[in-house]
Short mmCIF file of C-alpha atoms and ligand atoms in Angstrom, two decimals:
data_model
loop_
_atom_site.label_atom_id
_atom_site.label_comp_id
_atom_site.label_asym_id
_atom_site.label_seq_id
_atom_site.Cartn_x
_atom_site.Cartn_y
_atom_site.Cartn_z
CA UNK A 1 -46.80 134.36 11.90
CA UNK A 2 -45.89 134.12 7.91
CA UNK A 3 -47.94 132.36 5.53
CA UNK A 4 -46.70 129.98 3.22
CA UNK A 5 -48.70 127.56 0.45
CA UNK A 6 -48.46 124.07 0.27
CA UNK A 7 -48.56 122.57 -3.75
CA UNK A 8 -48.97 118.19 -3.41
CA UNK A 9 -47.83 116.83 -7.17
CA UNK A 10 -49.47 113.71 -7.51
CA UNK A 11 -48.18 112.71 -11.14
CA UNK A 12 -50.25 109.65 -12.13
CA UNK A 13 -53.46 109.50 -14.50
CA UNK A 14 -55.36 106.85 -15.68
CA UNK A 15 -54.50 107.72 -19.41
CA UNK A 16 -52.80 110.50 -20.95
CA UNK A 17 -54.79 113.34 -22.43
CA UNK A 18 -53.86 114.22 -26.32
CA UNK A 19 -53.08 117.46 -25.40
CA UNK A 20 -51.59 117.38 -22.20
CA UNK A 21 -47.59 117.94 -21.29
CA UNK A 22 -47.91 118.42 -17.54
CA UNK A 23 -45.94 115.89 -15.46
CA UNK A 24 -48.41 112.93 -15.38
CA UNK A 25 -47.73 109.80 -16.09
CA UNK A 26 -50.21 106.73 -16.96
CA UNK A 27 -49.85 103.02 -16.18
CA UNK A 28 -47.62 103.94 -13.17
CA UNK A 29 -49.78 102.12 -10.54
CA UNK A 30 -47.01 99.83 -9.60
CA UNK A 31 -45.33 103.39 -7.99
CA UNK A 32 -48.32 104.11 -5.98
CA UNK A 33 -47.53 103.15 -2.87
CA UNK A 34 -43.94 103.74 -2.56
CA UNK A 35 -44.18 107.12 -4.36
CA UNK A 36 -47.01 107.97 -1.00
CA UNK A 37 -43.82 107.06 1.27
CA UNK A 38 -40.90 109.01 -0.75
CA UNK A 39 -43.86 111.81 -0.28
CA UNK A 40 -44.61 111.34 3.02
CA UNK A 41 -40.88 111.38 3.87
CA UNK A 42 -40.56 114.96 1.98
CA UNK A 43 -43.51 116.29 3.88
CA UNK A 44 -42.18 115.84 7.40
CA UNK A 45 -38.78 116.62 6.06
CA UNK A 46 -40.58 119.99 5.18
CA UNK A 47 -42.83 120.37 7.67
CA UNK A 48 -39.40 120.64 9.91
CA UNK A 49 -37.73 123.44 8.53
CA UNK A 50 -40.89 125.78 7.87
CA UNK A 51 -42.36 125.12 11.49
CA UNK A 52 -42.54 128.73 12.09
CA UNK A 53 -44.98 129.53 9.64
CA UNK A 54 -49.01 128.71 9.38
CA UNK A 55 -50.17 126.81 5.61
CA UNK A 56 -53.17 129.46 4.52
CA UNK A 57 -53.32 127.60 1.02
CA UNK A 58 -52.88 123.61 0.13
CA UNK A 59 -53.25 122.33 -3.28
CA UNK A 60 -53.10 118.61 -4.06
CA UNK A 61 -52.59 118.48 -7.63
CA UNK A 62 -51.58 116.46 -10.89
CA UNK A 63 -51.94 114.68 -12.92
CA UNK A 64 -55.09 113.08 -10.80
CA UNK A 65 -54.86 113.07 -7.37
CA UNK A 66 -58.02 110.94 -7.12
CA UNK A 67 -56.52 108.42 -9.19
CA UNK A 68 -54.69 107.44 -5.52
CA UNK A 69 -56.44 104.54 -3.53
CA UNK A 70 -58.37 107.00 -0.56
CA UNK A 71 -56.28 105.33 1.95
CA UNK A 72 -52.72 106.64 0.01
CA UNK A 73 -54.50 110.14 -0.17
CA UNK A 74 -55.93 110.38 3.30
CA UNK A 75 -52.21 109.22 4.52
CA UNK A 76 -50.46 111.87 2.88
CA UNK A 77 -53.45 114.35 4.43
CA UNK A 78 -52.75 113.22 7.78
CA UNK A 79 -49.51 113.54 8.01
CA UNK A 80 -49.50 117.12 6.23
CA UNK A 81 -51.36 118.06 9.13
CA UNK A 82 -49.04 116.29 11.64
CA UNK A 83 -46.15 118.13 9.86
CA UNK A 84 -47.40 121.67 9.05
CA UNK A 85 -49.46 123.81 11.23
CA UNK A 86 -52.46 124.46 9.31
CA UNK A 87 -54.77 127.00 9.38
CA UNK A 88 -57.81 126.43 10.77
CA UNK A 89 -59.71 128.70 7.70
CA UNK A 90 -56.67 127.03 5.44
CA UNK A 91 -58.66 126.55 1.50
CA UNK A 92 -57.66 123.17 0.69
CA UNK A 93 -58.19 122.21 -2.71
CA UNK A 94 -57.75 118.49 -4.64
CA UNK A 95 -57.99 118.51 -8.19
CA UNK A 96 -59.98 115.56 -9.81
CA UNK A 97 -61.07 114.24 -12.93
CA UNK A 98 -65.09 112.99 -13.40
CA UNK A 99 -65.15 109.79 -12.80
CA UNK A 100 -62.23 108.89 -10.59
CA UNK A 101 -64.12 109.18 -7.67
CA UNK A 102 -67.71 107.93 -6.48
CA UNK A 103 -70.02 109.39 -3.81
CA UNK A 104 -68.45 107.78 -0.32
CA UNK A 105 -64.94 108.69 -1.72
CA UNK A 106 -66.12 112.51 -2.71
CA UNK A 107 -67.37 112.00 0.99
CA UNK A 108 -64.15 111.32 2.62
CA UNK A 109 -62.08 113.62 0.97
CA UNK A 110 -64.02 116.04 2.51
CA UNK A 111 -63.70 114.70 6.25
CA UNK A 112 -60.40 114.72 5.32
CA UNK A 113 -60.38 118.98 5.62
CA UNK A 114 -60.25 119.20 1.67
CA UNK A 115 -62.82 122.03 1.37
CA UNK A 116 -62.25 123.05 -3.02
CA UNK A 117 -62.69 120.73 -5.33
CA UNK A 118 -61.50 121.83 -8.67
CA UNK A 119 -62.84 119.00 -11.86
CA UNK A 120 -61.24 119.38 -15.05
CA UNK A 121 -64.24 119.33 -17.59
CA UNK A 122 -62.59 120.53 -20.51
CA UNK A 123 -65.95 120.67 -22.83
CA UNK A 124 -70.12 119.12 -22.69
CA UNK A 125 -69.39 118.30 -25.97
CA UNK A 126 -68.89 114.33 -26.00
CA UNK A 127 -67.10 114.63 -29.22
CA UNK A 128 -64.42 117.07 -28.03
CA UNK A 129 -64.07 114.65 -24.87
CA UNK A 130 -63.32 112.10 -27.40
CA UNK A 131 -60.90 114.43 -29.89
CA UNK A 132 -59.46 115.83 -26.30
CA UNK A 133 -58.78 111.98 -25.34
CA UNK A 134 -60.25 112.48 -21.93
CA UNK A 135 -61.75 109.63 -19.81
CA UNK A 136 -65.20 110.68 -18.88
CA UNK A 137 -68.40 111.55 -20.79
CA UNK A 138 -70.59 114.74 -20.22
CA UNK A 139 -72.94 112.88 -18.08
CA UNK A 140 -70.08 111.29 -15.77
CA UNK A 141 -68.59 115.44 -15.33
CA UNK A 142 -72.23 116.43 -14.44
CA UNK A 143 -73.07 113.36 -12.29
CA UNK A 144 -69.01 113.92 -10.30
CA UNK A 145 -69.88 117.83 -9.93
CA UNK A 146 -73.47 116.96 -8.36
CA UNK A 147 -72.14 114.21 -6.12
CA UNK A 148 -69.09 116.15 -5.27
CA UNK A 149 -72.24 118.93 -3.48
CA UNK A 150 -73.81 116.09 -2.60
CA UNK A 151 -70.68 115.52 -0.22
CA UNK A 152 -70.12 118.57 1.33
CA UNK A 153 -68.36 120.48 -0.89
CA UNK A 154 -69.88 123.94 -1.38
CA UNK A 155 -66.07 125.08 -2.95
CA UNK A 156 -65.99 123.75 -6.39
CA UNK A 157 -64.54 124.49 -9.74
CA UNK A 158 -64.41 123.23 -13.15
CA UNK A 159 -61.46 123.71 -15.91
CA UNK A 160 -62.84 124.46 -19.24
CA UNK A 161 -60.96 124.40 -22.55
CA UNK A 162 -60.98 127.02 -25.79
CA UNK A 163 -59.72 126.70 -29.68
CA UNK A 164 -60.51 123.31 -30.09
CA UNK A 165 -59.78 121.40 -32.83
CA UNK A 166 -63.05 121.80 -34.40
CA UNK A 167 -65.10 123.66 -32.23
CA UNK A 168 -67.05 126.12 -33.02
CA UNK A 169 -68.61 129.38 -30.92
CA UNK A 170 -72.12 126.97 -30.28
CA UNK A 171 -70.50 123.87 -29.05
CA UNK A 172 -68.90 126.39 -26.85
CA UNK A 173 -72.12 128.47 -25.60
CA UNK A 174 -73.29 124.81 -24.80
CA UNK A 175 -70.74 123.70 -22.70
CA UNK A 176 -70.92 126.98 -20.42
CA UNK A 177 -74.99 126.83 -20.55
CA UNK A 178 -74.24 123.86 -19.03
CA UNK A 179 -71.95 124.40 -16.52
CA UNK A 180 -74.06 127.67 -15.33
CA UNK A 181 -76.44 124.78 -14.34
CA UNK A 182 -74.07 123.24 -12.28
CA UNK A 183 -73.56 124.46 -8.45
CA UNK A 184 -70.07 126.23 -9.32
CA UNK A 185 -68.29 128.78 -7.27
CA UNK A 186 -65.20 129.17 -10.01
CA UNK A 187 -64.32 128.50 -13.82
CA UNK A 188 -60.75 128.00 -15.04
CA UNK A 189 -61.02 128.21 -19.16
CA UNK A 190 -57.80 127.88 -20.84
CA UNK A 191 -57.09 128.75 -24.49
CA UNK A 192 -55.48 125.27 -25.79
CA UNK A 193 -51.76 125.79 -26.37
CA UNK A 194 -50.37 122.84 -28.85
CA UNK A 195 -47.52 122.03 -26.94
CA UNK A 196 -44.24 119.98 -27.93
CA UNK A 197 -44.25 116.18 -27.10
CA UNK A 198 -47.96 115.58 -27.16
CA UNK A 199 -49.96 113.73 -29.76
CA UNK A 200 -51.72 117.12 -30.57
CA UNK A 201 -48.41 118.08 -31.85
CA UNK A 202 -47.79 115.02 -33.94
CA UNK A 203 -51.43 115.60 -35.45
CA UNK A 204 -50.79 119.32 -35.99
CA UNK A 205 -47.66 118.36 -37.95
CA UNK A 206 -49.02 115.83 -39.64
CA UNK A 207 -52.15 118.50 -41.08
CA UNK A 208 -54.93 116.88 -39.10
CA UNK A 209 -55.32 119.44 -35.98
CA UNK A 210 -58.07 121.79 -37.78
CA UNK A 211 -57.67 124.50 -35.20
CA UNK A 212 -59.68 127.36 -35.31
CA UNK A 213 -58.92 130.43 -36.77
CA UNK A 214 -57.69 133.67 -35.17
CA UNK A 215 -60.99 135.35 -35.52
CA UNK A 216 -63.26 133.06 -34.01
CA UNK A 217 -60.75 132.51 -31.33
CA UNK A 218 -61.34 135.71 -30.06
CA UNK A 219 -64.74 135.71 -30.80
CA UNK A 220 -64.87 132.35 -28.16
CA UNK A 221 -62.51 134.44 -25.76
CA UNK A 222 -64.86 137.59 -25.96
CA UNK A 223 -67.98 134.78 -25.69
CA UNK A 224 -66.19 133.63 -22.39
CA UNK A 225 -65.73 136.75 -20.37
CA UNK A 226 -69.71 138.10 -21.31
CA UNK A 227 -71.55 134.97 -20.64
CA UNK A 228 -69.87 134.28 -17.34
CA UNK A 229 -69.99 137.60 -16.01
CA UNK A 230 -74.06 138.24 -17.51
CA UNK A 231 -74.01 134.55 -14.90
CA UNK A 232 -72.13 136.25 -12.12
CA UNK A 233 -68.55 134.71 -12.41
CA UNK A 234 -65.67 137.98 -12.38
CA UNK A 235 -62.42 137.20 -13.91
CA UNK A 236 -59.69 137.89 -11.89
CA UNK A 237 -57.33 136.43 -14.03
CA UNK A 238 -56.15 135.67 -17.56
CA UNK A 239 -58.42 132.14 -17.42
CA UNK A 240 -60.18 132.34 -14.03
CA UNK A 241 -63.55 133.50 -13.13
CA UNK A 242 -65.02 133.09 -9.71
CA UNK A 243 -67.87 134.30 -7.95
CA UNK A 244 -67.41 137.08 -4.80
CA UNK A 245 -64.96 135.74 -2.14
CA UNK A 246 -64.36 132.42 -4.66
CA UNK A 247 -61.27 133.29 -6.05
CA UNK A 248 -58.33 130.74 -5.77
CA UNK A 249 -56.20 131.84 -2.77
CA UNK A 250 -53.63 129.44 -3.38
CA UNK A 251 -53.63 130.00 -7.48
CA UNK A 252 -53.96 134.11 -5.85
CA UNK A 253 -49.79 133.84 -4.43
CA UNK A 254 -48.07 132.56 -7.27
CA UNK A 255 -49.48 136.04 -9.36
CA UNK A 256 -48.62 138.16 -6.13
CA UNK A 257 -45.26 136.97 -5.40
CA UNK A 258 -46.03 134.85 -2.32
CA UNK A 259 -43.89 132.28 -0.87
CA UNK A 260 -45.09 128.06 -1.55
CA UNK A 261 -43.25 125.25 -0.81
CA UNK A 262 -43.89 122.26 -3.60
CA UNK A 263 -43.71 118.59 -2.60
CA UNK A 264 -43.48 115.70 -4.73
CA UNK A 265 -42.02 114.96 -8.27
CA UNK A 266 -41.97 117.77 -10.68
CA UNK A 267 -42.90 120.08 -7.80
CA UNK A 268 -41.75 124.12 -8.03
CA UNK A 269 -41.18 125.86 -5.00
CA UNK A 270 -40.98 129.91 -4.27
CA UNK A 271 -39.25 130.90 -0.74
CA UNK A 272 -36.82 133.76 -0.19
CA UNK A 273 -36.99 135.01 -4.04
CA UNK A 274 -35.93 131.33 -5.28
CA UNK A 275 -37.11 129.13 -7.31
CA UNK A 276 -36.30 125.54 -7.35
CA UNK A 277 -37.83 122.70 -9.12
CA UNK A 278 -37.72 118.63 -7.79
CA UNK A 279 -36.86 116.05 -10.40
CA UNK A 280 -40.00 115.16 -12.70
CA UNK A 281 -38.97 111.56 -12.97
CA UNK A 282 -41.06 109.44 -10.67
CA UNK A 283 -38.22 106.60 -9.73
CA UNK A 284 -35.43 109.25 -9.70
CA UNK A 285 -37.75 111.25 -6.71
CA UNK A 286 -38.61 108.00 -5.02
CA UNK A 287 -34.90 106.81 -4.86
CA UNK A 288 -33.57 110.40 -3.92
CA UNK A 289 -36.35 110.27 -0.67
CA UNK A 290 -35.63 106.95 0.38
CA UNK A 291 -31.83 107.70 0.61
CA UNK A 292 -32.94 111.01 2.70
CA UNK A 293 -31.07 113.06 -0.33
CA UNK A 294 -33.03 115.92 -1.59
CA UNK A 295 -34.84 116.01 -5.16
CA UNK A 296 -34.23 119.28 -6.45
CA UNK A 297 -32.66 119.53 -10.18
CA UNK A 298 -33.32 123.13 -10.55
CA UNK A 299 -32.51 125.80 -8.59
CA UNK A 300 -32.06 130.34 -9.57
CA UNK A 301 -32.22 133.22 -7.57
CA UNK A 302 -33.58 135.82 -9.80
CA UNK A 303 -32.29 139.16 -8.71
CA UNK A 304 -32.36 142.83 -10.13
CA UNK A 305 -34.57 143.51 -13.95
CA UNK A 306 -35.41 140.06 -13.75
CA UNK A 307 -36.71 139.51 -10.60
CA UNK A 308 -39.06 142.81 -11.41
CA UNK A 309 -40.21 141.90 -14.31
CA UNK A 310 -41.25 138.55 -12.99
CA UNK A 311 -42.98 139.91 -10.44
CA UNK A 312 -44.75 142.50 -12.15
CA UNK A 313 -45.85 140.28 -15.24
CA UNK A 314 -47.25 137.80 -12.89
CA UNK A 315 -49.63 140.44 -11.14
CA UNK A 316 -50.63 141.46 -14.54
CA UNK A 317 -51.86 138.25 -15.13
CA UNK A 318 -54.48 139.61 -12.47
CA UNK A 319 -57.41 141.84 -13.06
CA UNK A 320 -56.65 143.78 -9.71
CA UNK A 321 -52.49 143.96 -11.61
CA UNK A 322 -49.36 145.00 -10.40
CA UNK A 323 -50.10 147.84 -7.66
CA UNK A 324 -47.29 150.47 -6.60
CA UNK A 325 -46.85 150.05 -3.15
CA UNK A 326 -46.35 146.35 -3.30
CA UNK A 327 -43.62 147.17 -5.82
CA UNK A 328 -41.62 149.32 -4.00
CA UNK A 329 -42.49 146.70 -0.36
CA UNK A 330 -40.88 144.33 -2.55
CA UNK A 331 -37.71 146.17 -4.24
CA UNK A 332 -37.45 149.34 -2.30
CA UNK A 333 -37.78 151.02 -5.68
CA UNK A 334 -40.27 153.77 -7.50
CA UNK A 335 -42.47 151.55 -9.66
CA UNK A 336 -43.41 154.80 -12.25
CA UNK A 337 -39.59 156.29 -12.36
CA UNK A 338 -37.99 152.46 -12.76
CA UNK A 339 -40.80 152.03 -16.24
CA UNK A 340 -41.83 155.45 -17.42
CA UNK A 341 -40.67 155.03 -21.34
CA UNK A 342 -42.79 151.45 -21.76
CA UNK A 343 -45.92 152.77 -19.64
CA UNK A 344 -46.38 155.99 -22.04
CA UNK A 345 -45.98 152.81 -25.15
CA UNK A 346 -48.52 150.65 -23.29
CA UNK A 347 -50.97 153.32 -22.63
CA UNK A 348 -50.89 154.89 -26.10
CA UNK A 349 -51.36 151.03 -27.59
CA UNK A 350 -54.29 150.64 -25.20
CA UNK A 351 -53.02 147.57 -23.57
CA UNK A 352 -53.13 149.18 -20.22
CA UNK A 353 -54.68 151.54 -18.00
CA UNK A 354 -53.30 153.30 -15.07
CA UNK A 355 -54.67 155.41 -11.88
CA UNK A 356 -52.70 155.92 -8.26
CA UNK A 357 -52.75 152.84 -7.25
CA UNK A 358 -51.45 150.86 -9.87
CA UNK A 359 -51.76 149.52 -13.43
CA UNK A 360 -53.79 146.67 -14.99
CA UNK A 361 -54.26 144.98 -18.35
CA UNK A 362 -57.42 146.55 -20.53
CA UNK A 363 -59.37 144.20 -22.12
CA UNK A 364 -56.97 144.41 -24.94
CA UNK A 365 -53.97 143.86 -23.35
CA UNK A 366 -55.96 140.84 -21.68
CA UNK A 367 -56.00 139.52 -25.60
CA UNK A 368 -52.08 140.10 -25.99
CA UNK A 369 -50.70 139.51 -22.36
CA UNK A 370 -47.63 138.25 -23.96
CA UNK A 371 -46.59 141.83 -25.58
CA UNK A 372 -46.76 143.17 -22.14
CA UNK A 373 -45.21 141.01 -20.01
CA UNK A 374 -42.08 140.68 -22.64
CA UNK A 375 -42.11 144.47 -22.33
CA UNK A 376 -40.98 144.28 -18.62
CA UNK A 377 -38.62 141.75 -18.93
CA UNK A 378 -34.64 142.18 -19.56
S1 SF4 B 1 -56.09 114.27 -16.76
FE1 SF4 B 1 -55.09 116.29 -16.64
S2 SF4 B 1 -52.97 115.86 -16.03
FE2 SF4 B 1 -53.89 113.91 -16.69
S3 SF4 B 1 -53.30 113.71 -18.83
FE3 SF4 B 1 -55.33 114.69 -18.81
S4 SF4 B 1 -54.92 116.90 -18.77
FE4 SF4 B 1 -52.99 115.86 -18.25
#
C-alpha cells in the first residue's frame, strides 16, 4: 500500500511574533469553530479520494495548534482517523508554543495518538523572548517541555533561533546548555531570515535591527553543529538535529520527494509531481468548504530541468543528500552524465563531496546551500 503524509494548518496564534511571516493570524478566535468545520469537511473530502493509501506521517501545524479549545483539536483528530487509514506506527506530531497548554491538556493530546511534540523555544534568553515578541518566558518553555514528558510524550522537539538581533555566541551557548538539560529527542535551529511584511523588517529599515555580523554568524552556526553533536544530537539537515531513530519522518518526505496531502488554509500539497497550494485567507477557505468548492489558488506541474533540480536541491538539504539510484527511480535518467560540468565546479570549490552512492553537501557547502542548489536549477 503507498504512503502518503498528512500536513493540518491550524493558522491562529495568540499574538504575532516580530519576526514571523508564516500564515498565522492573531485575534481570530471568533473563526475557531467554524474554521474546525470548513476543516473537518476537507478532511473527509480527502480522506475519500486517497483511501487507497496508509498516512505514515501527520503533522498538525501553524501558527499554534494548541491555541484550539482541546475539544476543536481532538474533533479534527477523530475524524482524521475516521477518514484516513492510519498507520498503526504513524509519528504524529502537533506543534505548540510554551504556555498554550497545561498538564491535563499535554495529557490528552497524547490519548489522542499525537506521539511528537515539537515546542518552538526560540532562545533561554528572556530578553530575546522579549526582542523576538514571543509569549512565554524561559521558565514557562522549561516548565511546557517537562510537563509535556510528564504526559507521555517521550517524542519531543524544540525550535531554536540564530543571528539575533543582539545576541551574542554566550547568550547562545546558554540557551543550548539549557536545552541539553531538557528530555529532547530533536532540535530545529533556524538562522533568522528578516523577511518582508514583518515588524523585523520595519525595524531593520528603520536602523534599529542590530543584527549580527557575518563572522560571528558563522561562528554561532559552527557553535551549533559541535555542541549538539559533543551532546549526541546528528544533523540530518540544514537546521535539524536529532538523536538515532529521532529524525522527523514527516519533515524526512518533503527533502526526499515524497507525496503529502495539506489540509487547511495556506496548506501545500505534493501528489503525482504537483504542487498546489489552498487559499491563505481564513474566511475565503471557510466559505470555499462550506459551499463544497475546493480551496486551491495555486496549482504547477513541474516537469523536465525543473522538476530535477527541485528534487535534487531538496535532498541536499539532507546530510544523507541526493543519492543516484533514487534519481534515476525518479526520472529514468543518469544522475552523473545529466550534471557532470557543475559536479567537477562543486567539488573543486569544496562545497561537495561525492562517492558511488551519491553526493552530499560538505560542511562548507552546508554554510552556502544557496550556491548549490541555484547551481541545479534552470
Ligand atoms: S508563534 Fe510561531 S507561527 Fe505564531 S507568530 Fe510566532 S513564530 Fe509565527
Amino acid at each position: 500500500m503507498k504512503k502518503l503524509g498528512l500536513y493540518v494548518h491550524i493558522p491562529f496564534c495568540q499574538q504575532k511574533c516580530f519576526y514571523c511571516d508564516f500564515p498565522s493570524f492573531a485575534g481570530q478566535e471568533a473563526f475557531y469553530a467554524s474554521y474546525t468545520r470548513a476543516l473537518v469537511r476537507e478532511i473527509v473530502d480527502q480522506g475519500a479520494c486517497h483511501s487507497a493509501e496508509t498516512v505514515d506521517t501527520l503533522f498538525i501545524g501553524g501558527g499554534t495548534p494548541t491555541v484550539l479549545p482541546l475539544p476543536l483539536l481532538a474533533e479534527i483528530c477523530q475524524v482524521i482517523c475516521q477518514s484516513f487509514q492510519v498507520a498503526d506506527d504513524a509519528e504524529w506530531t502537533i506543534e505548540a508554543n510554551p504556555g498554550t497548554v497545561d498538564a491535563e491538556e499535554l495529557y490528552q493530546l497524547r490519548k489522542l495518538g499525537i506521539n511528537r511534540l515539537s515546542f518552538g523555544v526560540q532562545s533561554f534568553d528572556e530578553g530575546l523572548l522579549r526582542r523576538l515578541g514571543r509569549i512565554h518566558t524561559v521558565q514557562t518553555a522549561i516548565c511546557s517541555v517537562e510537563q509535556a514528558q510528564a504526559a507521555g510524550f517521550s517524542n519531543l522537539s524544540i525550535d531554536l533561533m540564530t543571528g539575533l538581533p543582539g545576541q551574542t555566541l554566550e547568550q547562545l551557548q546558554h540557551t543550548l546548555e539549557e536545552a541539553a538539560k531538557l528530555p529532547l529527542r530533536h532540535l530545529s535551529v533556524y538562522a533568522l531570515k528578516v523577511e518582508e511584511g514583518t515588524a523585523f523588517a520595519v525595524d531593520e529599515q528603520a536602523g534599529h535591527l542590530h543584527l549580527p555580523d557575518e563572522a560571528l554568524d558563522a561562528a554561532m552556526d559552527d557553535f551549533v553543529v559541535s555542541f549538539l553533536s559533543k551532546q549526541g544530537f546528528s544533523r540530518y539537515e540544514i537546521s535539524n538535529y536529532a538523536q538515532k531513530g529521532f529524525a522527523c519522518r514527516h519533515n524526512l518526505k518533503y527533502w526526499h520527494y515524497q507525496p503529502y496531502v495539506g489540509l487547511g488554509a495556506a496548506a501545500h500539497s505534493f501528489l503525482n509531481g504537483r504542487r498546489q497550494a489552498n487559499t491563505p485567507d481564513i474566511a475565503a477557505y471557510i466559505a470555499a468548504m462550506t459551499k463544497g468548492q475546493s480551496a486551491v489558488i495555486f496549482s504547477e506541474t513541474l516537469g523536465g530541468a525543473e522538476a530535477r533540480g527541485e528534487m535534487i536541491f531538496l535532498a541536499l538539504r539532507t546530510t544523507a543528500g541526493l543519492l543516484f539510484h533514487d534519481y534515476a527511480k525518479q526520472f529514468n535518467r543518469n544522475f552523473l552524465q545529466d550534471y557532470e560540468n557543475i559536479l567537477v565546479n562543486l567539488r573543486q570549490q569544496g562545497l561537495i563531496c561525492q562517492n558511488k552512492q551519491g553526493i552530499s553537501l560538505t560542511n562548507l557547502g552546508m554554510k552556502f546551500g544557496n550556491v548549490v542548489f541555484r547551481t541545479f536549477l534552470p
